[in-house]
Amino acid sequence: MERSDALDLEPGIFKSASAEEIAQSLRRSSLASKRRRGTPYQSAMSMLNFFINRAGKNLPKTRRDVLQAAKGKLREAFGRPR
C-alpha cells in the first residue's frame, strides 16, 4: 500500500445512502490525493467502478442503484457532460 497509486478514501464512504455524498467524497479524495496517475475525475470514477465491479452479484439492487446514481453526480461534480 505504501507504493500504491490508489486514492485514500474516507472510511465507509461506499456505505452511504446518498449518491451526492458518495460523489462529493470521491471528488474531495481525488483532488487531495498526490498518489494518482490519471486526472482527478478518472481516479474518482475508477474507484467507484472498481467498487461496483468487485461487489459483483453480491451487491443488492438498491445499493447498485445508489452507486450508479453516484456516477452521474460525480460527472456533474467535475462538470463533465453525460
C-alpha atoms as one frame of an Amber mdcrd trajectory, in Angstrom:
protein
   0.000   0.000   0.000   2.922   2.377   0.563   3.678   2.331  -3.151   0.081
   2.084  -4.355  -1.392   4.767  -6.590  -4.847   4.168  -5.140  -6.772   7.038
  -3.600  -7.048   7.484   0.140 -10.811   7.298   0.639 -12.935   8.370   3.568
 -13.804   5.289   5.664 -17.173   3.722   4.857 -17.985   6.085   2.017 -19.500
   3.372  -0.164 -21.965   2.542   2.626 -23.563   5.984   2.372 -27.208   6.083
   1.290 -26.692   9.332  -0.635 -25.326   9.320  -4.191 -24.446  13.005  -3.778
 -22.443  12.314  -0.618 -20.522   9.478  -2.300 -19.721  11.653  -5.331 -18.571
  14.612  -3.247 -16.386  12.404  -1.069 -14.749  10.800  -4.098 -14.213  14.235
  -5.606 -12.550  15.539  -2.436 -10.355  12.448  -2.165  -9.252  12.559  -5.784
  -8.429  16.263  -5.691  -6.449  15.909  -2.455  -4.549  12.788  -3.471  -0.962
  13.027  -4.627  -0.914   9.310  -5.414  -2.891   9.081  -8.614  -1.837   8.510
 -12.175  -4.715   9.995 -14.130  -6.808  13.095 -13.689  -8.857  13.523 -10.503
 -12.019  12.681 -12.465 -10.514   9.483 -13.870  -9.293   8.387 -10.461 -12.616
   9.021  -8.737 -14.666   7.275 -11.436 -12.212   4.395 -11.472 -12.580   3.835
  -7.730 -16.362   3.896  -7.994 -16.359   1.411 -10.878 -13.841  -0.781  -9.079
 -16.083  -0.987  -6.017 -19.175  -1.815  -8.108 -17.329  -4.470 -10.088 -15.712
  -6.078  -7.035 -19.076  -6.417  -5.309 -20.469  -8.128  -8.395 -23.668 -10.084
  -7.977 -23.479  -9.786  -4.177 -24.411  -6.094  -4.404 -28.126  -5.582  -3.674
 -30.106  -3.744  -6.341 -30.796  -0.782  -4.050 -27.036  -0.311  -3.372 -26.223
  -0.719  -7.059 -28.823   1.926  -7.934 -27.326   4.390  -5.424 -23.797   3.751
  -6.721 -24.903   4.101 -10.348 -26.569   7.403  -9.439 -23.290   8.457  -7.807
 -21.629   8.123 -11.225 -23.971  10.785 -12.610 -23.409  13.014  -9.591 -19.647
  12.568  -9.979 -19.861  13.670 -13.620 -21.814  16.751 -12.517 -19.310  17.496
  -9.729 -16.487  17.580 -12.250 -18.522  19.462 -14.864 -18.490  16.578 -17.320
 -21.348  16.063 -19.783 -23.201  12.761 -19.827
